[in-house]
Short mmCIF file of C-alpha atoms in Angstrom, two decimals:
data_model
loop_
_atom_site.label_atom_id
_atom_site.label_comp_id
_atom_site.label_asym_id
_atom_site.label_seq_id
_atom_site.Cartn_x
_atom_site.Cartn_y
_atom_site.Cartn_z
CA UNK A 949 -16.16 10.54 -29.03
CA UNK A 950 -18.07 7.10 -29.73
CA UNK A 951 -18.93 5.36 -25.90
CA UNK A 952 -16.66 3.02 -24.52
CA UNK A 953 -18.46 -0.27 -25.33
CA UNK A 954 -18.60 -2.87 -21.68
CA UNK A 955 -16.42 -5.27 -21.18
CA UNK A 956 -17.05 -8.57 -22.94
CA UNK A 957 -15.67 -11.52 -21.69
CA UNK A 958 -14.93 -12.80 -25.40
CA UNK A 959 -11.91 -13.11 -26.74
CA UNK A 960 -10.25 -13.10 -23.15
CA UNK A 961 -8.96 -16.41 -23.33
CA UNK A 962 -5.27 -15.51 -24.08
CA UNK A 963 -5.33 -12.77 -20.89
CA UNK A 964 -6.69 -15.71 -18.36
CA UNK A 965 -3.74 -18.13 -19.35
CA UNK A 966 -2.08 -18.09 -15.41
CA UNK A 967 1.20 -16.17 -14.63
CA UNK A 968 4.38 -17.02 -14.91
CA UNK A 969 5.70 -18.50 -11.11
CA UNK A 970 9.19 -17.24 -10.55
CA UNK A 971 9.07 -18.03 -6.39
CA UNK A 972 6.57 -20.04 -3.90
CA UNK A 973 4.38 -16.71 -2.39
CA UNK A 974 5.81 -16.66 1.00
CA UNK A 975 10.05 -16.59 -0.93
CA UNK A 976 10.24 -13.11 -1.36
CA UNK A 977 7.88 -11.64 1.43
CA UNK A 978 10.09 -13.67 3.71
CA UNK A 979 13.55 -12.34 2.17
CA UNK A 980 12.87 -8.65 2.40
CA UNK A 981 12.20 -9.28 6.17
CA UNK A 982 15.66 -11.35 6.63
CA UNK A 983 17.21 -8.22 4.60
CA UNK A 984 15.69 -5.63 6.72
CA UNK A 985 16.20 -7.55 10.20
CA UNK A 986 20.02 -8.26 8.58
CA UNK A 987 20.55 -4.54 7.97
CA UNK A 988 18.67 -3.86 12.13
CA UNK A 989 21.80 -6.39 13.32
CA UNK A 990 24.21 -4.46 11.30
CA UNK A 991 23.55 -1.49 13.43
CA UNK A 992 23.11 -2.84 16.56
CA UNK A 993 26.75 -4.63 15.56
CA UNK A 994 27.82 -0.96 15.06
CA UNK A 995 26.55 0.06 17.93
CA UNK A 996 28.16 -2.80 20.28
CA UNK A 997 31.58 -2.03 18.40
CA UNK A 998 31.59 1.45 19.64
CA UNK A 999 29.97 1.22 22.95
CA UNK A 1000 32.87 0.79 25.88
CA UNK A 1001 31.55 0.06 29.75
CA UNK A 1002 28.95 1.32 30.83
CA UNK A 1003 28.81 3.26 34.29
CA UNK A 1004 26.22 4.67 36.25
CA UNK A 1005 22.76 5.88 35.05
CA UNK A 1006 23.69 8.18 32.84
CA UNK A 1007 25.75 5.90 31.22
CA UNK A 1008 22.54 3.66 30.51
CA UNK A 1009 20.39 5.67 29.63
CA UNK A 1010 22.56 7.41 27.78
CA UNK A 1011 23.85 4.16 25.96
CA UNK A 1012 19.44 3.85 25.04
CA UNK A 1013 19.77 7.41 23.09
CA UNK A 1014 22.07 6.24 21.26
CA UNK A 1015 21.03 2.49 20.50
CA UNK A 1016 17.20 3.75 19.68
CA UNK A 1017 19.58 7.20 17.41
CA UNK A 1018 20.84 4.25 15.50
CA UNK A 1019 17.44 2.47 14.58
CA UNK A 1020 15.55 5.07 14.30
CA UNK A 1021 18.05 6.58 11.72
CA UNK A 1022 18.00 2.42 10.34
CA UNK A 1023 14.34 2.33 10.10
CA UNK A 1024 13.46 6.15 8.53
CA UNK A 1025 14.89 4.95 4.71
CA UNK A 1026 13.85 1.43 5.55
CA UNK A 1027 9.95 2.83 5.60
CA UNK A 1028 10.58 5.02 2.46
CA UNK A 1029 12.04 2.41 -0.10
CA UNK A 1030 8.56 -0.05 1.25
CA UNK A 1031 6.65 2.57 -0.68
CA UNK A 1032 9.15 4.10 -3.21
CA UNK A 1033 6.80 2.28 -5.60
CA UNK A 1034 9.62 -0.45 -6.58
CA UNK A 1035 8.28 -2.66 -9.43
CA UNK A 1036 9.98 -5.80 -7.89
CA UNK A 1037 8.99 -5.03 -4.99
CA UNK A 1038 5.26 -3.99 -5.90
CA UNK A 1039 4.70 -6.72 -8.44
CA UNK A 1040 6.41 -9.83 -5.67
CA UNK A 1041 5.53 -9.09 -2.20
CA UNK A 1042 1.80 -6.91 -2.82
CA UNK A 1043 1.32 -2.94 -2.34
CA UNK A 1044 -1.12 -3.88 0.46
CA UNK A 1045 1.66 -6.18 2.58
CA UNK A 1046 3.98 -3.28 2.36
CA UNK A 1047 2.16 -0.73 3.11
CA UNK A 1048 1.05 -2.61 6.31
CA UNK A 1049 4.79 -3.30 7.01
CA UNK A 1050 5.16 0.65 6.69
CA UNK A 1051 2.34 1.13 9.11
CA UNK A 1052 3.67 -1.51 11.68
CA UNK A 1053 6.85 -0.33 11.65
CA UNK A 1054 6.10 3.91 11.36
CA UNK A 1055 4.86 2.90 14.88
CA UNK A 1056 8.05 1.16 15.42
CA UNK A 1057 9.70 4.69 14.87
CA UNK A 1058 7.76 7.38 16.55
CA UNK A 1059 8.11 4.85 19.37
CA UNK A 1060 12.56 4.99 18.72
CA UNK A 1061 12.53 8.87 18.05
CA UNK A 1062 10.61 9.34 21.27
CA UNK A 1063 12.70 7.08 24.16
CA UNK A 1064 16.09 8.29 21.52
CA UNK A 1065 15.43 12.20 22.75
CA UNK A 1066 13.79 11.75 26.49
CA UNK A 1067 16.82 8.98 27.44
CA UNK A 1068 19.52 11.40 25.71
CA UNK A 1069 18.12 14.77 27.41
CA UNK A 1070 17.60 12.80 30.34
CA UNK A 1071 21.37 11.13 29.98
CA UNK A 1072 23.41 14.20 29.46
CA UNK A 1073 21.04 15.85 31.97
CA UNK A 1074 22.75 13.76 34.61
CA UNK A 1075 25.78 14.38 33.50
CA UNK A 1076 25.91 17.38 33.41
CA UNK A 1077 24.35 18.07 37.00
CA UNK A 1078 21.28 20.14 35.77
CA UNK A 1079 17.33 19.80 34.73
CA UNK A 1080 15.92 18.18 31.70
CA UNK A 1081 14.72 21.26 30.34
CA UNK A 1082 18.15 22.99 30.49
CA UNK A 1083 19.70 20.43 28.68
CA UNK A 1084 17.06 19.62 26.16
CA UNK A 1085 17.45 23.52 25.26
CA UNK A 1086 21.16 23.73 25.62
CA UNK A 1087 21.51 20.41 23.02
CA UNK A 1088 18.58 22.06 20.35
CA UNK A 1089 20.24 25.46 20.50
CA UNK A 1090 24.26 24.42 21.26
CA UNK A 1091 24.82 21.51 19.39
CA UNK A 1092 25.46 20.67 15.60
CA UNK A 1093 22.13 20.51 13.23
CA UNK A 1094 19.95 20.17 16.38
CA UNK A 1095 17.36 22.53 15.90
CA UNK A 1096 16.86 20.73 12.28
CA UNK A 1097 16.70 17.84 14.27
CA UNK A 1098 14.07 19.08 17.11
CA UNK A 1099 11.80 20.19 13.37
CA UNK A 1100 12.27 16.56 12.16
CA UNK A 1101 11.98 15.03 15.25
CA UNK A 1102 8.39 17.40 15.39
CA UNK A 1103 7.23 16.59 12.33
CA UNK A 1104 8.02 12.62 12.34
CA UNK A 1105 5.50 12.41 15.93
CA UNK A 1106 2.94 14.81 14.10
CA UNK A 1107 2.87 12.44 11.00
CA UNK A 1108 2.62 9.45 13.55
CA UNK A 1109 -0.30 10.96 15.32
CA UNK A 1110 -2.00 11.93 11.92
CA UNK A 1111 -1.71 7.88 10.87
CA UNK A 1112 -2.77 6.76 13.88
CA UNK A 1113 -6.12 4.31 13.08
CA UNK A 1114 -8.44 6.25 15.24
CA UNK A 1115 -7.05 9.64 13.52
CA UNK A 1116 -7.06 8.25 10.20
CA UNK A 1117 -10.78 7.04 10.27
CA UNK A 1118 -11.71 10.30 10.52
CA UNK A 1119 -9.13 12.23 8.32
CA UNK A 1120 -10.48 12.56 4.43
CA UNK A 1121 -7.90 10.20 2.20
CA UNK A 1122 -6.62 13.67 0.42
CA UNK A 1123 -5.40 15.18 3.82
CA UNK A 1124 -4.12 12.39 5.23
CA UNK A 1125 -1.96 12.09 1.78
CA UNK A 1126 -0.53 16.08 2.41
CA UNK A 1127 0.45 15.86 5.89
CA UNK A 1128 2.05 12.43 5.09
CA UNK A 1129 4.68 14.05 2.69
CA UNK A 1130 5.95 15.50 5.77
CA UNK A 1131 7.90 12.33 6.70
CA UNK A 1132 10.81 13.36 3.61
CA UNK A 1133 11.05 16.32 5.06
CA UNK A 1134 11.88 14.71 8.65
CA UNK A 1135 13.89 12.29 6.93
CA UNK A 1136 16.32 14.96 5.36
CA UNK A 1137 15.98 17.52 8.18
CA UNK A 1138 17.27 14.19 10.80
CA UNK A 1139 20.38 13.17 8.45
CA UNK A 1140 22.28 16.09 8.36
CA UNK A 1141 21.98 15.93 12.99
CA UNK A 1142 22.86 12.31 12.52
CA UNK A 1143 25.95 12.71 10.24
CA UNK A 1144 27.50 15.45 12.59
CA UNK A 1145 26.55 14.17 16.16
CA UNK A 1146 26.49 9.94 15.73
CA UNK A 1147 30.00 8.93 16.77
CA UNK A 1148 29.01 5.79 16.56
CA UNK A 1149 29.55 5.63 13.01
CA UNK A 1150 32.63 6.74 12.74
CA UNK A 1151 34.45 7.59 9.86
CA UNK A 1152 34.61 4.19 8.02
CA UNK A 1153 32.64 1.69 6.60
CA UNK A 1154 29.87 2.47 8.66
CA UNK A 1155 29.25 5.90 7.77
CA UNK A 1156 29.85 4.88 4.45
CA UNK A 1157 26.67 2.98 4.48
CA UNK A 1158 24.62 5.37 5.70
CA UNK A 1159 25.47 6.94 3.13
CA UNK A 1160 25.23 4.51 0.29
CA UNK A 1161 21.14 4.40 2.23
CA UNK A 1162 20.14 7.47 2.44
CA UNK A 1163 21.35 8.50 -0.79
CA UNK A 1164 20.12 5.34 -2.50
CA UNK A 1165 16.73 5.95 -1.08
CA UNK A 1166 16.90 9.44 -2.03
CA UNK A 1167 17.55 7.64 -5.57
CA UNK A 1168 14.85 5.21 -5.46
CA UNK A 1169 11.90 8.17 -4.64
CA UNK A 1170 13.47 9.91 -7.36
CA UNK A 1171 12.94 7.67 -9.96
CA UNK A 1172 10.53 5.34 -9.45
CA UNK A 1173 7.72 8.42 -7.58
CA UNK A 1174 8.69 10.89 -9.91
CA UNK A 1175 10.61 10.00 -12.92
CA UNK A 1176 8.87 7.13 -14.19
CA UNK A 1177 5.09 8.55 -13.95
CA UNK A 1178 6.49 11.37 -16.00
CA UNK A 1179 8.02 9.31 -18.26
CA UNK A 1180 4.98 6.77 -18.54
CA UNK A 1181 2.87 10.20 -19.03
CA UNK A 1182 5.13 10.93 -21.89
CA UNK A 1183 4.65 7.88 -23.35
CA UNK A 1184 1.22 6.75 -22.81
CA UNK A 1185 -0.94 9.72 -22.94
CA UNK A 1186 -3.93 8.64 -20.63
CA UNK A 1187 -7.01 10.53 -21.01
CA UNK A 1188 -10.54 10.26 -19.74
CA UNK A 1189 -13.04 9.01 -22.44
CA UNK A 1190 -15.98 8.42 -20.48
CA UNK A 1191 -17.30 8.19 -16.89
CA UNK A 1192 -20.15 5.88 -16.11
CA UNK A 1193 -23.09 5.76 -13.61
CA UNK A 1194 -22.60 2.18 -12.61
CA UNK A 1195 -24.98 2.06 -9.36
CA UNK A 1196 -25.48 5.37 -6.52
CA UNK A 1197 -22.31 6.94 -5.80
CA UNK A 1198 -20.47 4.68 -7.89
CA UNK A 1199 -19.33 5.20 -11.62
CA UNK A 1200 -16.59 3.99 -14.22
CA UNK A 1201 -14.14 6.05 -15.70
CA UNK A 1202 -12.75 4.41 -18.83
CA UNK A 1203 -8.85 5.72 -19.87
CA UNK A 1204 -7.60 5.30 -23.52
CA UNK A 1205 -4.04 6.35 -24.52
CA UNK A 1206 -1.70 5.18 -26.39
CA UNK A 1207 0.44 1.60 -26.12
CA UNK A 1208 -1.87 0.57 -23.02
CA UNK A 1209 -0.43 -3.27 -23.56
CA UNK A 1210 2.69 -1.57 -22.87
CA UNK A 1211 2.00 -0.31 -19.23
CA UNK A 1212 1.38 -5.10 -18.14
CA UNK A 1213 -1.24 -4.53 -16.45
CA UNK A 1214 -2.71 -7.89 -14.71
CA UNK A 1215 -6.40 -7.73 -13.36
CA UNK A 1216 -6.76 -7.68 -9.85
CA UNK A 1217 -3.91 -4.91 -9.98
CA UNK A 1218 -4.22 -1.12 -9.51
CA UNK A 1219 -2.99 2.23 -10.30
CA UNK A 1220 -2.44 5.83 -8.27
CA UNK A 1221 -4.52 8.54 -10.54
CA UNK A 1222 -4.03 12.04 -10.54
CA UNK A 1223 -6.94 13.19 -12.92
CA UNK A 1224 -5.73 16.82 -14.32
CA UNK A 1225 -8.31 18.67 -12.95
CA UNK A 1226 -9.57 21.59 -10.69
CA UNK A 1227 -9.20 20.26 -7.14
CA UNK A 1228 -8.03 16.15 -8.27
CA UNK A 1229 -4.42 16.92 -10.11
CA UNK A 1230 -2.01 17.14 -6.41
CA UNK A 1231 -3.30 13.65 -4.47
CA UNK A 1232 -2.53 10.00 -6.65
CA UNK A 1233 -4.75 7.50 -5.15
CA UNK A 1234 -5.10 4.27 -5.62
CA UNK A 1235 -7.67 2.79 -7.72
CA UNK A 1236 -7.91 -0.77 -9.17
CA UNK A 1237 -9.09 -1.86 -12.32
CA UNK A 1238 -12.30 -3.05 -12.96
CA UNK A 1239 -12.10 -4.83 -16.15
CA UNK A 1240 -8.72 -6.62 -16.93
CA UNK A 1241 -6.98 -4.58 -19.28
CA UNK A 1242 -8.14 -3.80 -22.68
CA UNK A 1243 -5.37 -2.94 -25.83
CA UNK A 1244 -7.88 -0.13 -25.93
CA UNK A 1245 -8.83 0.89 -22.85
CA UNK A 1246 -8.63 0.60 -18.83
CA UNK A 1247 -11.24 0.65 -16.30
CA UNK A 1248 -11.61 1.97 -13.00
CA UNK A 1249 -14.59 1.85 -10.81
CA UNK A 1250 -15.12 4.33 -7.68
CA UNK A 1251 -17.55 4.89 -5.01
CA UNK A 1252 -18.32 8.52 -3.33
CA UNK A 1253 -15.79 8.33 0.02
CA UNK A 1254 -14.42 11.45 -0.02
CA UNK A 1255 -14.24 14.43 -1.60
CA UNK A 1256 -11.38 13.32 -4.69
CA UNK A 1257 -13.80 10.09 -5.52
CA UNK A 1258 -16.80 12.57 -5.36
CA UNK A 1259 -15.39 14.51 -7.81
CA UNK A 1260 -14.35 11.66 -10.26
CA UNK A 1261 -18.06 11.64 -11.29
CA UNK A 1262 -17.76 15.59 -12.78
CA UNK A 1263 -14.63 14.73 -14.98
CA UNK A 1264 -15.14 15.57 -18.76
CA UNK A 1265 -13.96 13.29 -21.50
CA UNK A 1266 -10.99 14.56 -22.68
CA UNK A 1267 -9.16 14.95 -18.79
CA UNK A 1268 -5.15 14.27 -18.89
CA UNK A 1269 -4.62 11.38 -16.61
CA UNK A 1270 -1.44 11.01 -13.94
CA UNK A 1271 -0.87 7.04 -13.26
CA UNK A 1272 1.17 5.13 -11.34
CA UNK A 1273 1.09 1.85 -11.75
CA UNK A 1274 0.26 -1.12 -12.49
CA UNK A 1275 0.95 -2.04 -8.85
CA UNK A 1276 -0.14 -5.31 -6.38
CA UNK A 1277 0.39 -8.46 -6.16
CA UNK A 1278 -3.65 -9.60 -5.92
CA UNK A 1279 -3.24 -11.48 -9.30
CA UNK A 1280 -3.11 -14.46 -10.53
CA UNK A 1281 -0.06 -14.98 -9.43
CA UNK A 1282 -0.95 -16.17 -6.06
CA UNK A 1283 -3.22 -18.97 -7.60
CA UNK A 1284 -2.52 -21.96 -6.43
CA UNK A 1285 -5.71 -24.18 -5.81
CA UNK A 1286 -8.02 -25.14 -8.37
CA UNK A 1287 -11.12 -23.91 -7.01
CA UNK A 1288 -11.30 -20.46 -5.39
CA UNK A 1289 -13.72 -18.25 -3.98
CA UNK A 1290 -13.87 -14.43 -4.33
CA UNK A 1291 -15.49 -12.80 -1.67
CA UNK A 1292 -15.63 -8.89 -1.62
CA UNK A 1293 -17.68 -6.03 -0.53
CA UNK A 1294 -18.98 -2.09 -2.20
CA UNK A 1295 -16.20 -1.26 -4.10
CA UNK A 1296 -14.15 -4.01 -3.17
CA UNK A 1297 -15.69 -5.70 -5.37
CA UNK A 1298 -13.69 -4.22 -8.56
CA UNK A 1299 -10.34 -5.91 -8.47
CA UNK A 1300 -12.22 -9.22 -8.38
CA UNK A 1301 -14.40 -8.46 -11.50
CA UNK A 1302 -10.89 -8.36 -13.25
CA UNK A 1303 -10.12 -11.79 -11.66
CA UNK A 1304 -14.00 -13.66 -12.22
CA UNK A 1305 -13.57 -13.25 -15.83
CA UNK A 1306 -9.87 -14.29 -16.38
CA UNK A 1307 -8.28 -16.63 -13.39
CA UNK A 1308 -8.18 -20.28 -14.22
CA UNK A 1309 -10.01 -22.93 -12.01
CA UNK A 1310 -13.05 -23.35 -10.74
CA UNK A 1311 -13.99 -19.61 -9.61
CA UNK A 1312 -16.81 -18.59 -7.78
CA UNK A 1313 -17.86 -15.09 -6.67
CA UNK A 1314 -19.51 -13.27 -3.36
CA UNK A 1315 -20.55 -10.64 -3.47
CA UNK A 1316 -21.83 -8.99 0.16
CA UNK A 1317 -24.13 -6.02 0.48
CA UNK A 1318 -26.50 -4.17 2.67
CA UNK A 1319 -28.80 -3.50 0.16
CA UNK A 1320 -29.82 -6.08 -3.70
CA UNK A 1321 -29.32 -1.84 -4.73
CA UNK A 1322 -25.79 -1.52 -3.74
CA UNK A 1323 -24.83 -4.90 -5.60
CA UNK A 1324 -22.12 -3.89 -8.76
CA UNK A 1325 -21.85 -5.54 -12.34
CA UNK A 1326 -24.22 -7.80 -11.66
CA UNK A 1327 -25.13 -8.31 -15.04
CA UNK A 1328 -21.53 -8.38 -15.94
CA UNK A 1329 -20.96 -11.07 -14.19
CA UNK A 1330 -23.49 -12.83 -14.98
CA UNK A 1331 -22.75 -13.12 -18.59
CA UNK A 1332 -19.33 -14.09 -17.84
CA UNK A 1333 -20.35 -15.80 -15.11
CA UNK A 1334 -22.26 -18.47 -18.30
CA UNK A 1335 -19.42 -18.18 -20.09
CA UNK A 1336 -16.33 -20.14 -18.17
CA UNK A 1337 -19.37 -21.89 -16.66
CA UNK A 1338 -18.48 -19.76 -13.42
CA UNK A 1339 -21.01 -19.14 -9.68
CA UNK A 1340 -22.28 -15.87 -8.97
CA UNK A 1341 -23.57 -15.07 -5.54
CA UNK A 1342 -24.94 -12.24 -3.57
CA UNK A 1343 -24.97 -11.96 0.14
CA UNK A 1344 -27.36 -9.17 1.24
CA UNK A 1345 -28.69 -8.20 4.43
CA UNK A 1346 -27.25 -6.38 7.61
CA UNK A 1347 -24.63 -8.37 10.38
CA UNK A 1348 -27.76 -9.67 12.33
CA UNK A 1349 -29.97 -10.53 8.84
CA UNK A 1350 -26.60 -12.67 7.36
CA UNK A 1351 -26.15 -14.42 10.47
CA UNK A 1352 -22.92 -16.11 10.80
CA UNK A 1353 -20.70 -14.90 8.47
CA UNK A 1354 -18.62 -18.45 8.43
CA UNK A 1355 -22.38 -19.98 8.05
CA UNK A 1356 -23.46 -18.82 5.34
CA UNK A 1357 -20.05 -18.96 3.58
CA UNK A 1358 -20.06 -22.67 3.68
CA UNK A 1359 -23.81 -22.41 2.21
CA UNK A 1360 -22.68 -21.07 -1.12
CA UNK A 1361 -18.97 -22.86 -1.32
CA UNK A 1362 -19.39 -26.10 -0.17
CA UNK A 1363 -15.98 -27.65 1.48
CA UNK A 1364 -14.55 -24.29 1.70
CA UNK A 1365 -11.51 -25.31 3.96
CA UNK A 1366 -10.42 -26.54 0.39
CA UNK A 1367 -10.67 -23.74 -1.20
CA UNK A 1368 -8.02 -20.21 -1.76
CA UNK A 1369 -9.78 -17.29 -1.02
CA UNK A 1370 -9.33 -14.23 -2.61
CA UNK A 1371 -10.53 -11.29 -0.73
CA UNK A 1372 -11.39 -7.64 -0.83
CA UNK A 1373 -13.68 -4.97 1.01
CA UNK A 1374 -13.62 -2.46 3.55
CA UNK A 1375 -11.85 -3.22 6.78
CA UNK A 1376 -14.22 -4.66 9.00
CA UNK A 1377 -15.66 -6.53 6.91
CA UNK A 1378 -12.39 -7.68 5.65
CA UNK A 1379 -11.61 -8.43 9.67
CA UNK A 1380 -14.61 -10.23 10.31
CA UNK A 1381 -14.34 -12.37 6.69
CA UNK A 1382 -10.69 -13.30 7.67
CA UNK A 1383 -11.55 -14.78 10.87
CA UNK A 1384 -14.83 -16.22 9.28
CA UNK A 1385 -12.24 -18.17 7.14
CA UNK A 1386 -9.78 -19.42 9.45
CA UNK A 1387 -13.01 -20.73 11.73
CA UNK A 1388 -14.25 -22.46 7.99
CA UNK A 1389 -11.46 -24.52 7.74
CA UNK A 1390 -8.82 -22.19 5.06
CA UNK A 1391 -5.65 -21.65 5.98
CA UNK A 1392 -4.16 -18.52 5.97
CA UNK A 1393 -1.96 -19.31 3.39
CA UNK A 1394 -4.25 -19.38 1.18
CA UNK A 1395 -6.39 -16.38 1.66
CA UNK A 1396 -5.19 -13.09 -0.27
CA UNK A 1397 -6.40 -10.33 0.50
CA UNK A 1398 -6.52 -6.93 -0.65
CA UNK A 1399 -6.73 -3.79 1.34
CA UNK A 1400 -8.27 -0.48 0.49
CA UNK A 1401 -6.37 1.38 3.56
CA UNK A 1402 -3.06 2.33 1.99
#
């Protein structure tokens, strides 16, 4: 099969038109958060309605156990819905923001489960006049659905431990991905306990709403995480057509298939790819488009950051690929200001490479790297800049050599405070860049950030 030609900016003017805007940038995220908060208030109302007078320490502890149990039971399916790949949420809120919400809520869920277990056992122990350990053993082995609930609790706590930032940084993405799947089993195990022992739910609307929340979540996960990828796989038949070295440890993977325009991918978005090859077929890793979508191919650029991404470099043409996506709101939909710097580092340059070619307005791309040989797409970016009238800057060297990032960016992008910034790169770099941009006077709502910590 002939090699794919390099992406060419000619003929891309139709893609450069701004995507239609439906809502202001912050509207949909605010509505989603408000809906989640209203649901939590509804849970508190259920608890309040079912709570009589509280007497003594045992009553307070048991009451605390009931309310934290209800809130944990509500939070679990909500967190799963955030990561269910629902197109409207992925498009309008963005996978990056959803992942941050999911991680933030996960920490609260683990805390709620922990407090629920401790206060319920302690409150029951005071009521029955025995020690917490004996009471805990009695609850687990003599109350309905408690053995399964205990297993679910252990899975929740274990998943929370491996998801902590310190542990996550030391763990390959693939291992974290597999361990995180235990959350689904934990929620399923805990559901029976909630129905069997959740006296606050009663037999009326609250119980029906609880069933609707859990069954609706299961349906959304089944459809968007399983059925839709399978149907798209059957329709588009994606496969690897070429693997092209770009830099040391970096390759571009070109995929071809049928009816690629029907995917409706936009520059700046990403897919979760499952390469059907040994060692790769069981994990769906996120990879950004590194060129605007083409009717004949899609290009992804992958850096060797783990066993999965390293194995991608050895893929052979013809390897089938299952793709979930496109996902992400890091697109022209966010664009509001005429002057836009794109700031990227490492493989974080990939979505910015696609946006640089297609984003309307006065666009400047700044690529941060420790060494000149680590810069990606140098020739491509220069060609795109010449055709569209944009500018490309390289910011190379160590932190000491670059100096104050705010001043470095001000030198490259005059009047930085009046610009709208797209930012993508490793977490430490992105956090430093956000601080530098805010110190330079860029408003927080004009900093659009894509994270690879998904």
